[in-house]
Short mmCIF file of C-alpha atoms in Angstrom, two decimals:
data_model
loop_
_atom_site.label_atom_id
_atom_site.label_comp_id
_atom_site.label_asym_id
_atom_site.label_seq_id
_atom_site.Cartn_x
_atom_site.Cartn_y
_atom_site.Cartn_z
CA UNK A 18 -0.01 0.07 0.10
CA UNK A 19 1.41 3.24 -1.07
CA UNK A 20 1.82 6.15 1.98
CA UNK A 21 -1.09 8.45 2.02
CA UNK A 22 0.93 11.49 1.76
CA UNK A 23 2.27 10.00 -1.48
CA UNK A 24 -1.17 9.31 -2.94
CA UNK A 25 -2.30 12.76 -1.78
CA UNK A 26 0.45 14.57 -3.82
CA UNK A 27 -0.56 12.53 -7.10
CA UNK A 28 -1.97 14.29 -9.81
CA UNK A 29 -5.59 13.10 -11.32
CA UNK A 30 -3.50 11.86 -14.38
CA UNK A 31 -1.00 10.16 -12.35
CA UNK A 32 -3.72 8.54 -10.08
CA UNK A 33 -5.70 7.30 -13.31
CA UNK A 34 -2.54 5.74 -14.68
CA UNK A 35 -1.13 4.03 -11.71
CA UNK A 36 -4.68 2.69 -11.00
CA UNK A 37 -5.06 1.90 -14.51
CA UNK A 38 -1.98 -0.18 -14.80
CA UNK A 39 -2.32 -1.74 -11.29
CA UNK A 40 0.56 -0.05 -9.52
CA UNK A 41 -2.08 1.46 -7.05
CA UNK A 42 -5.50 0.64 -6.09
CA UNK A 43 -8.57 2.69 -6.28
CA UNK A 44 -9.62 1.65 -2.68
CA UNK A 45 -6.15 2.84 -1.31
CA UNK A 46 -6.50 6.25 -3.22
CA UNK A 47 -10.25 6.53 -1.93
CA UNK A 48 -9.49 5.88 1.54
CA UNK A 49 -6.54 8.19 1.59
CA UNK A 50 -8.76 11.11 0.43
CA UNK A 51 -11.43 10.14 2.62
CA UNK A 52 -9.42 10.34 5.79
CA UNK A 53 -7.88 13.56 4.66
CA UNK A 54 -11.50 15.06 4.05
CA UNK A 55 -12.44 13.76 7.51
CA UNK A 56 -9.25 15.05 9.24
CA UNK A 57 -9.30 18.52 7.75
CA UNK A 58 -12.76 19.64 6.51
CA UNK A 59 -13.87 20.74 9.80
CA UNK A 60 -13.21 24.48 9.45
CA UNK A 61 -13.57 24.41 5.77
CA UNK A 62 -17.09 22.71 5.43
CA UNK A 63 -16.55 22.01 1.50
CA UNK A 64 -18.79 18.97 1.73
CA UNK A 65 -22.47 19.01 1.58
CA UNK A 66 -22.63 15.08 1.96
CA UNK A 67 -19.79 12.66 2.32
CA UNK A 68 -20.58 9.17 0.97
CA UNK A 69 -17.73 7.13 2.46
CA UNK A 70 -19.25 3.60 2.27
CA UNK A 71 -20.48 4.28 -1.38
CA UNK A 72 -17.13 5.60 -2.48
CA UNK A 73 -15.79 2.46 -1.38
CA UNK A 74 -17.91 0.22 -2.94
CA UNK A 75 -17.18 2.10 -6.46
CA UNK A 76 -13.62 1.93 -5.90
CA UNK A 77 -13.79 -1.80 -5.26
CA UNK A 78 -15.77 -2.03 -8.64
CA UNK A 79 -12.77 0.08 -10.45
CA UNK A 80 -10.18 -2.38 -9.06
CA UNK A 81 -12.32 -5.32 -10.05
CA UNK A 82 -13.05 -4.07 -13.62
CA UNK A 83 -11.21 -5.60 -16.58
CA UNK A 84 -10.86 -2.23 -18.33
CA UNK A 85 -10.50 0.57 -15.63
CA UNK A 86 -11.14 3.75 -17.60
CA UNK A 87 -9.58 7.24 -18.13
CA UNK A 88 -10.25 8.31 -14.84
CA UNK A 89 -9.47 5.24 -12.96
CA UNK A 90 -9.59 5.99 -9.13
CA UNK A 91 -9.54 9.78 -9.51
CA UNK A 92 -11.51 11.26 -6.46
CA UNK A 93 -14.42 13.15 -7.66
CA UNK A 94 -16.75 16.03 -6.03
CA UNK A 95 -19.90 16.73 -7.31
CA UNK A 96 -21.54 20.32 -6.78
CA UNK A 97 -24.99 19.98 -5.10
CA UNK A 98 -26.99 21.36 -7.97
CA UNK A 99 -26.06 18.21 -9.90
CA UNK A 100 -28.43 15.37 -9.54
CA UNK A 101 -27.37 12.06 -7.97
CA UNK A 102 -29.40 9.07 -7.63
CA UNK A 103 -27.45 7.41 -4.50
CA UNK A 104 -26.96 10.79 -2.46
CA UNK A 105 -29.08 13.61 -1.58
CA UNK A 106 -29.23 16.62 -3.89
CA UNK A 107 -30.47 19.86 -2.09
CA UNK A 108 -29.46 22.54 -4.64
CA UNK A 109 -27.86 24.41 -1.94
CA UNK A 110 -31.09 24.94 -0.36
CA UNK A 111 -32.82 23.99 2.93
CA UNK A 112 -36.15 23.70 1.12
CA UNK A 113 -34.70 20.70 -0.74
CA UNK A 114 -32.73 19.01 2.01
CA UNK A 115 -32.43 15.52 1.78
CA UNK A 116 -34.26 15.29 -1.76
CA UNK A 117 -33.12 12.32 -3.61
CA UNK A 118 -33.53 12.29 -7.70
CA UNK A 119 -34.24 8.99 -9.27
CA UNK A 120 -31.30 9.30 -11.52
CA UNK A 121 -27.60 10.68 -11.80
CA UNK A 122 -26.66 13.55 -14.07
CA UNK A 123 -24.88 12.56 -17.34
CA UNK A 124 -21.73 14.15 -16.09
CA UNK A 125 -21.66 11.94 -12.89
CA UNK A 126 -22.47 8.63 -14.66
CA UNK A 127 -19.75 9.37 -17.31
CA UNK A 128 -17.31 10.15 -14.60
CA UNK A 129 -18.18 6.97 -13.02
CA UNK A 130 -18.08 4.87 -16.16
CA UNK A 131 -14.65 6.32 -16.76
CA UNK A 132 -13.38 4.69 -13.22
CA UNK A 133 -13.72 8.07 -11.40
CA UNK A 134 -14.86 7.76 -7.69
CA UNK A 135 -17.23 10.03 -6.51
CA UNK A 136 -16.78 10.89 -2.88
CA UNK A 137 -19.69 13.03 -2.21
CA UNK A 138 -21.43 16.09 -3.11
CA UNK A 139 -19.74 19.63 -2.43
CA UNK A 140 -21.66 22.84 -1.09
CA UNK A 141 -23.07 25.11 -3.31
CA UNK A 142 -24.93 28.45 -2.67
CA UNK A 143 -28.73 28.55 -2.90
CA UNK A 144 -29.81 27.43 -6.47
CA UNK A 145 -26.29 28.47 -7.59
CA UNK A 146 -27.09 32.21 -6.96
CA UNK A 147 -25.58 34.30 -4.46
CA UNK A 148 -26.94 33.45 -0.96
CA UNK A 149 -23.74 32.42 0.80
CA UNK A 150 -23.50 28.86 2.31
CA UNK A 151 -21.26 27.52 5.04
CA UNK A 152 -18.01 26.75 2.92
CA UNK A 153 -14.95 28.63 3.99
CA UNK A 154 -11.86 29.65 2.12
CA UNK A 155 -9.11 26.85 2.79
CA UNK A 156 -6.28 29.75 2.66
CA UNK A 157 -7.96 31.68 5.39
CA UNK A 158 -11.39 30.36 6.81
CA UNK A 159 -12.14 34.20 7.87
CA UNK A 160 -12.59 34.72 3.99
CA UNK A 161 -15.09 33.51 1.46
CA UNK A 162 -14.18 30.72 -1.07
CA UNK A 163 -16.56 32.55 -3.72
CA UNK A 164 -19.48 31.21 -5.19
CA UNK A 165 -21.55 29.42 -6.42
CA UNK A 166 -19.23 26.71 -6.85
CA UNK A 167 -17.90 27.31 -3.34
CA UNK A 168 -17.39 23.55 -2.22
CA UNK A 169 -16.04 22.18 -5.07
CA UNK A 170 -13.20 25.13 -5.49
CA UNK A 171 -12.49 24.83 -1.58
CA UNK A 172 -12.26 20.99 -1.71
CA UNK A 173 -9.81 20.98 -4.75
CA UNK A 174 -7.73 23.75 -2.82
CA UNK A 175 -7.84 21.57 0.23
CA UNK A 176 -6.69 18.39 -1.46
CA UNK A 177 -9.84 16.59 -0.79
CA UNK A 178 -10.45 15.73 -4.41
CA UNK A 179 -8.83 15.87 -7.87
CA UNK A 180 -11.85 16.68 -9.88
CA UNK A 181 -14.74 18.60 -9.06
CA UNK A 182 -17.92 19.72 -11.03
CA UNK A 183 -18.88 23.09 -10.75
CA UNK A 184 -21.38 25.30 -12.69
CA UNK A 185 -21.23 29.05 -13.95
CA UNK A 186 -23.91 31.04 -15.19
CA UNK A 187 -22.02 34.60 -14.34
CA UNK A 188 -18.76 33.70 -12.91
CA UNK A 189 -19.20 30.88 -10.38
CA UNK A 190 -16.33 28.63 -11.59
CA UNK A 191 -13.65 30.97 -12.57
CA UNK A 192 -13.78 33.41 -9.62
CA UNK A 193 -14.18 30.90 -6.84
CA UNK A 194 -11.20 29.14 -8.44
CA UNK A 195 -9.15 32.45 -8.42
CA UNK A 196 -10.10 32.99 -4.65
CA UNK A 197 -9.22 29.36 -3.66
CA UNK A 198 -6.12 29.18 -5.89
CA UNK A 199 -7.04 26.26 -8.28
CA UNK A 200 -7.78 25.87 -11.91
CA UNK A 201 -11.48 26.41 -12.92
CA UNK A 202 -12.31 25.81 -16.59
CA UNK A 203 -15.57 26.83 -18.06
CA UNK A 204 -15.67 25.22 -21.43
CA UNK A 205 -17.37 26.55 -24.72
CA UNK A 206 -21.19 26.57 -23.71
CA UNK A 207 -22.54 23.21 -24.13
CA UNK A 208 -19.32 21.28 -24.77
CA UNK A 209 -20.28 19.32 -21.48
CA UNK A 210 -23.51 17.92 -21.03
CA UNK A 211 -25.53 19.72 -18.33
CA UNK A 212 -28.65 17.76 -18.42
CA UNK A 213 -29.97 16.99 -14.72
CA UNK A 214 -28.24 20.20 -13.25
CA UNK A 215 -30.51 22.66 -11.55
CA UNK A 216 -31.61 24.97 -14.39
CA UNK A 217 -30.96 28.81 -13.82
CA UNK A 218 -30.67 30.20 -16.94
CA UNK A 219 -31.04 27.90 -19.82
CA UNK A 220 -28.70 29.90 -22.39
CA UNK A 221 -25.90 30.50 -19.90
CA UNK A 222 -25.56 27.73 -17.60
CA UNK A 223 -22.48 25.75 -18.19
CA UNK A 224 -20.84 22.78 -16.50
CA UNK A 225 -17.24 23.39 -15.52
CA UNK A 226 -14.26 21.25 -14.24
CA UNK A 227 -12.03 22.18 -11.09
CA UNK A 228 -8.76 20.80 -10.69
CA UNK A 229 -5.35 21.33 -9.22
CA UNK A 230 -3.35 22.17 -12.50
CA UNK A 231 -4.22 22.97 -16.26
CA UNK A 232 -3.17 19.61 -17.70
CA UNK A 233 -5.56 17.70 -15.23
CA UNK A 234 -8.48 20.06 -16.34
CA UNK A 235 -7.85 19.45 -19.96
CA UNK A 236 -7.42 15.52 -19.02
CA UNK A 237 -10.72 15.46 -17.21
CA UNK A 238 -12.33 17.62 -19.64
CA UNK A 239 -11.42 15.14 -22.46
CA UNK A 240 -12.84 12.13 -20.14
CA UNK A 241 -16.17 13.81 -19.62
CA UNK A 242 -16.66 15.00 -23.02
CA UNK A 243 -15.45 11.84 -24.54
CA UNK A 244 -13.15 13.48 -26.72
CA UNK A 245 -9.45 12.62 -26.48
CA UNK A 246 -8.49 15.46 -28.53
CA UNK A 247 -8.88 18.02 -25.51
CA UNK A 248 -5.66 16.30 -23.58
CA UNK A 249 -2.94 18.81 -23.25
CA UNK A 250 0.55 17.35 -22.72
CA UNK A 251 2.36 20.12 -24.28
CA UNK A 252 1.83 23.96 -23.43
CA UNK A 253 1.28 26.08 -26.47
CA UNK A 254 4.69 26.98 -27.75
CA UNK A 255 5.35 30.68 -28.34
CA UNK A 256 1.54 31.49 -28.64
CA UNK A 257 0.17 34.99 -29.45
CA UNK A 258 -1.42 36.45 -26.60
CA UNK A 259 -3.61 39.55 -26.05
CA UNK A 260 -3.74 41.75 -23.07
CA UNK A 261 -7.44 42.50 -22.62
CA UNK A 262 -8.02 44.80 -19.70
CA UNK A 263 -11.88 44.95 -20.34
CA UNK A 264 -14.18 48.08 -19.63
CA UNK A 265 -14.09 47.53 -15.98
CA UNK A 266 -10.26 47.51 -15.66
CA UNK A 267 -10.36 50.18 -12.96
CA UNK A 268 -12.50 48.03 -10.80
CA UNK A 269 -9.77 45.42 -10.52
CA UNK A 270 -7.51 45.44 -7.33
CA UNK A 271 -3.81 46.35 -7.84
CA UNK A 272 -2.94 42.56 -7.24
CA UNK A 273 -5.38 41.56 -10.02
CA UNK A 274 -4.16 44.10 -12.27
CA UNK A 275 -0.51 43.10 -11.49
CA UNK A 276 -1.36 39.39 -11.99
CA UNK A 277 -2.31 40.12 -15.80
CA UNK A 278 0.70 42.37 -16.33
CA UNK A 279 3.31 40.11 -14.83
CA UNK A 280 1.76 37.25 -17.01
CA UNK A 281 2.39 39.31 -20.06
CA UNK A 282 6.09 39.84 -19.06
CA UNK A 283 6.62 36.19 -18.13
CA UNK A 284 5.00 34.87 -21.31
CA UNK A 285 7.20 37.23 -23.26
CA UNK A 286 10.38 35.96 -21.83
CA UNK A 287 9.15 32.39 -23.16
CA UNK A 288 9.16 33.66 -26.59
CA UNK A 289 5.31 34.43 -26.96
CA UNK A 290 4.03 37.23 -28.90
CA UNK A 291 2.13 39.46 -26.43
CA UNK A 292 -0.02 42.45 -27.63
CA UNK A 293 -2.49 44.74 -26.23
CA UNK A 294 -6.00 44.53 -27.56
CA UNK A 295 -7.75 47.60 -27.24
CA UNK A 296 -11.43 47.39 -25.81
CA UNK A 297 -13.81 48.26 -28.42
CA UNK A 298 -16.51 50.62 -27.67
CA UNK A 299 -19.44 48.01 -27.91
CA UNK A 300 -17.79 45.69 -25.19
CA UNK A 301 -19.61 47.31 -22.41
CA UNK A 302 -22.89 46.48 -23.85
CA UNK A 303 -22.20 42.93 -23.23
CA UNK A 304 -23.14 43.37 -19.38
CA UNK A 305 -26.70 44.53 -20.19
CA UNK A 306 -27.19 41.64 -22.67
CA UNK A 307 -26.19 39.18 -19.69
CA UNK A 308 -28.35 40.94 -17.41
CA UNK A 309 -31.50 40.79 -19.92
CA UNK A 310 -30.95 37.05 -20.71
CA UNK A 311 -30.06 35.91 -17.04
CA UNK A 312 -33.09 38.21 -15.75
CA UNK A 313 -35.70 36.68 -17.79
CA UNK A 314 -34.63 33.23 -17.77
CA UNK A 315 -34.04 32.89 -14.18
CA UNK A 316 -37.27 34.22 -13.52
CA UNK A 317 -38.81 31.50 -15.57
CA UNK A 318 -36.64 28.85 -14.43
CA UNK A 319 -37.33 29.41 -10.63
CA UNK A 320 -41.02 29.98 -11.14
CA UNK A 321 -42.17 27.27 -8.75
CA UNK A 322 -39.46 28.53 -5.92
CA UNK A 323 -40.75 32.17 -6.36
CA UNK A 324 -44.35 31.00 -6.19
CA UNK A 325 -44.40 28.36 -3.45
CA UNK A 326 -40.98 28.41 -1.75
CA UNK A 327 -40.05 32.30 -1.38
CA UNK A 328 -40.64 32.78 2.48
CA UNK A 329 -38.31 29.81 3.22
CA UNK A 330 -35.34 31.13 0.93
CA UNK A 331 -32.17 33.24 1.83
CA UNK A 332 -32.60 36.90 1.79
CA UNK A 333 -29.98 37.22 -1.00
CA UNK A 334 -31.74 34.71 -3.17
CA UNK A 335 -35.17 36.37 -2.56
CA UNK A 336 -33.52 39.69 -3.48
CA UNK A 337 -31.86 38.46 -6.55
CA UNK A 338 -35.14 36.62 -7.69
CA UNK A 339 -37.08 40.21 -7.24
CA UNK A 340 -34.25 41.91 -9.22
CA UNK A 341 -34.24 39.41 -11.95
CA UNK A 342 -38.09 39.62 -12.38
CA UNK A 343 -37.96 43.29 -13.38
CA UNK A 344 -36.42 42.03 -16.84
CA UNK A 345 -39.08 42.46 -19.60
CA UNK A 346 -39.71 40.35 -22.42
CA UNK A 347 -38.83 42.93 -24.92
CA UNK A 348 -35.49 43.37 -23.27
CA UNK A 349 -34.74 39.69 -23.15
CA UNK A 350 -35.88 39.32 -26.93
CA UNK A 351 -33.68 42.21 -27.92
CA UNK A 352 -30.66 40.63 -26.23
CA UNK A 353 -31.28 37.40 -27.82
CA UNK A 354 -31.43 39.21 -31.41
CA UNK A 355 -28.21 41.17 -30.66
CA UNK A 356 -25.99 38.62 -29.21
CA UNK A 357 -25.07 36.57 -32.32
CA UNK A 358 -23.72 39.76 -33.79
CA UNK A 359 -21.73 40.63 -30.57
CA UNK A 360 -20.34 37.09 -30.63
CA UNK A 361 -19.34 37.66 -34.07
CA UNK A 362 -17.57 40.85 -33.31
CA UNK A 363 -15.63 39.11 -30.42
CA UNK A 364 -14.38 36.31 -32.69
CA UNK A 365 -13.00 39.10 -35.11
CA UNK A 366 -11.44 40.71 -32.22
CA UNK A 367 -9.48 37.54 -31.59
CA UNK A 368 -8.16 37.16 -35.40
CA UNK A 369 -4.53 36.48 -35.11
CA UNK A 370 -4.37 35.67 -31.28
CA UNK A 371 -4.31 32.29 -29.67
CA UNK A 372 -6.03 33.36 -26.52
CA UNK A 373 -6.19 36.43 -24.34
CA UNK A 374 -5.25 37.26 -20.87
CA UNK A 375 -7.51 39.31 -18.47
CA UNK A 376 -8.38 39.30 -14.73
CA UNK A 377 -10.08 36.32 -13.00
CA UNK A 378 -11.63 38.21 -10.24
CA UNK A 379 -11.50 41.85 -8.74
CA UNK A 380 -8.60 40.44 -6.57
CA UNK A 381 -8.17 38.26 -3.50
CA UNK A 382 -11.11 36.75 -1.81
CA UNK A 383 -13.25 39.10 0.40
CA UNK A 384 -13.30 38.83 4.04
CA UNK A 385 -16.30 37.58 5.32
CA UNK A 386 -18.91 35.45 3.43
CA UNK A 387 -19.85 37.43 0.10
CA UNK A 388 -19.73 35.53 -2.89
CA UNK A 389 -17.83 38.07 -4.78
CA UNK A 390 -18.33 40.00 -7.96
CA UNK A 391 -18.58 38.20 -11.31
CA UNK A 392 -17.89 41.37 -13.24
CA UNK A 393 -14.76 39.93 -15.03
CA UNK A 394 -16.37 36.69 -15.79
CA UNK A 395 -19.89 37.76 -17.14
CA UNK A 396 -18.92 38.79 -20.70
CA UNK A 397 -17.20 35.54 -21.47
CA UNK A 398 -20.11 33.44 -20.11
CA UNK A 399 -22.64 35.25 -22.22
CA UNK A 400 -20.07 35.10 -25.18
CA UNK A 401 -19.97 31.34 -24.60
CA UNK A 402 -16.36 31.30 -24.88
CA UNK A 403 -13.98 28.86 -23.28
CA UNK A 404 -12.20 30.66 -20.04
CA UNK A 405 -10.20 29.63 -17.08
CA UNK A 406 -8.61 30.75 -14.17
CA UNK A 407 -5.00 29.82 -13.66
CA UNK A 408 -3.16 30.22 -10.38
CA UNK A 409 -0.72 33.03 -10.36
CA UNK A 410 0.33 35.17 -7.53
CA UNK A 411 -1.00 36.29 -4.17
CA UNK A 412 -2.51 39.54 -3.03
CA UNK A 413 -1.41 41.77 -0.13
CA UNK A 414 -3.12 39.39 2.46
CA UNK A 415 -1.40 36.32 1.30
CA UNK A 416 -4.41 35.02 -0.58
CA UNK A 417 -4.68 33.66 -4.08
CA UNK A 418 -5.11 35.45 -7.29
CA UNK A 419 -5.46 34.04 -10.56
CA UNK A 420 -5.19 35.17 -14.01
CA UNK A 421 -8.11 34.15 -16.54
CA UNK A 422 -7.22 32.79 -19.95
CA UNK A 423 -10.17 33.30 -22.72
CA UNK A 424 -10.37 31.74 -26.25
CA UNK A 425 -12.50 31.35 -28.98
CA UNK A 426 -15.83 29.15 -29.02
CA UNK A 427 -14.81 25.52 -29.83
CA UNK A 428 -11.33 26.28 -29.46
CA UNK A 429 -11.05 24.75 -26.11
CA UNK A 430 -8.03 22.75 -26.62
CA UNK A 431 -5.88 25.68 -27.79
CA UNK A 432 -7.22 27.72 -24.91
CA UNK A 433 -6.24 25.01 -22.39
CA UNK A 434 -2.71 25.00 -24.17
CA UNK A 435 -2.09 28.58 -23.53
CA UNK A 436 -3.19 28.36 -20.20
CA UNK A 437 -0.77 25.63 -19.56
CA UNK A 438 1.99 28.02 -20.97
CA UNK A 439 0.72 30.61 -18.53
CA UNK A 440 0.79 28.04 -15.48
CA UNK A 441 4.29 26.97 -16.70
CA UNK A 442 5.59 30.34 -16.59
CA UNK A 443 4.32 31.05 -13.04
CA UNK A 444 5.61 27.97 -11.86
CA UNK A 445 9.10 28.77 -13.17
CA UNK A 446 8.61 32.30 -11.61
CA UNK A 447 7.92 31.04 -8.39
CA UNK A 448 10.60 28.41 -8.53
CA UNK A 449 13.01 31.16 -9.21
CA UNK A 450 11.63 33.42 -6.23
#
């Protein structure tokens, strides 16, 4: 049996390879991670439901299988807005506490079929909105982990899982990943099937992947998408990368601005071509379009909760549902008409670039339990672009600050390869410090 400390240091790729070729058992891996969770999760509270016995049953099945799968033995966390038949799915809300769907979401079925071992359900904010839940930032429990994928990002940051599922409608994968110092990948809209995920906004909800590093994110995305072409072994060589400050640059803290500037310098030193991309006049319009799409669709999607359950919901949930309900059908339809042209304009803006870099979040995780502002994520979500936060530096309070890599729709692999180059550059910089 491999030592627990050694197992806990392995990447998702290493676990899958070692379990796949018989050098390590899935039961040993699962036991090591479950023991680590039970020893360390007390102040973090990343898990809504931990399924120790169930996980060990699945791990034994992996060890007995003739073919062990791409994710053989990889410990997985599932955000609590994603349906599971053998565990409760509460959608982050007390009103659904203990609810048991009759099915697993496709992403859960696919992960298990590929040999992944689901350890349990990670904490979500209520309905993946803004009402804070119990999870704390593993780097400093006086600070928020962000939202809404709070438990998934905290669990990966704390070493509790190697793959966790999150969801993003505004910035709920990328922002908490930045706050927690992990990789949060929001693929091109629709790349990963989101059936049996609590619907918030049908045209924006995106299933995301949270891991410790970019290559694990690519590996796990390839497995869940059933597309080996997403695997990234080598980082992009001398890419052409744009610095994009967005129209909200002055709302970024100095640490977040510096993360982007330093990333540009580090990439230049590796031979990459780095150029400024001027922010076009039309870019700021995207925020109003996202408001309109999300406003109308959230109001429709949560019609039952608004009508029958509102008094039992959190204050921030009720306020957000009220605010979204003010969106008119005319605003929504106008946004639907205008978005295709805006998406095409953005694709044209990226001509000649492999990807762009921009802030992941305004800065470090705020103190207390606000989920944080998604202003540096909303545009990419409504544009349906692939984007991910890569751990970069730390801010004045010693908390993580990420940098965001954004690419073209359907060009996820190139986006991941550029992100791997960013990751490698920062690792080298930290090694030289």
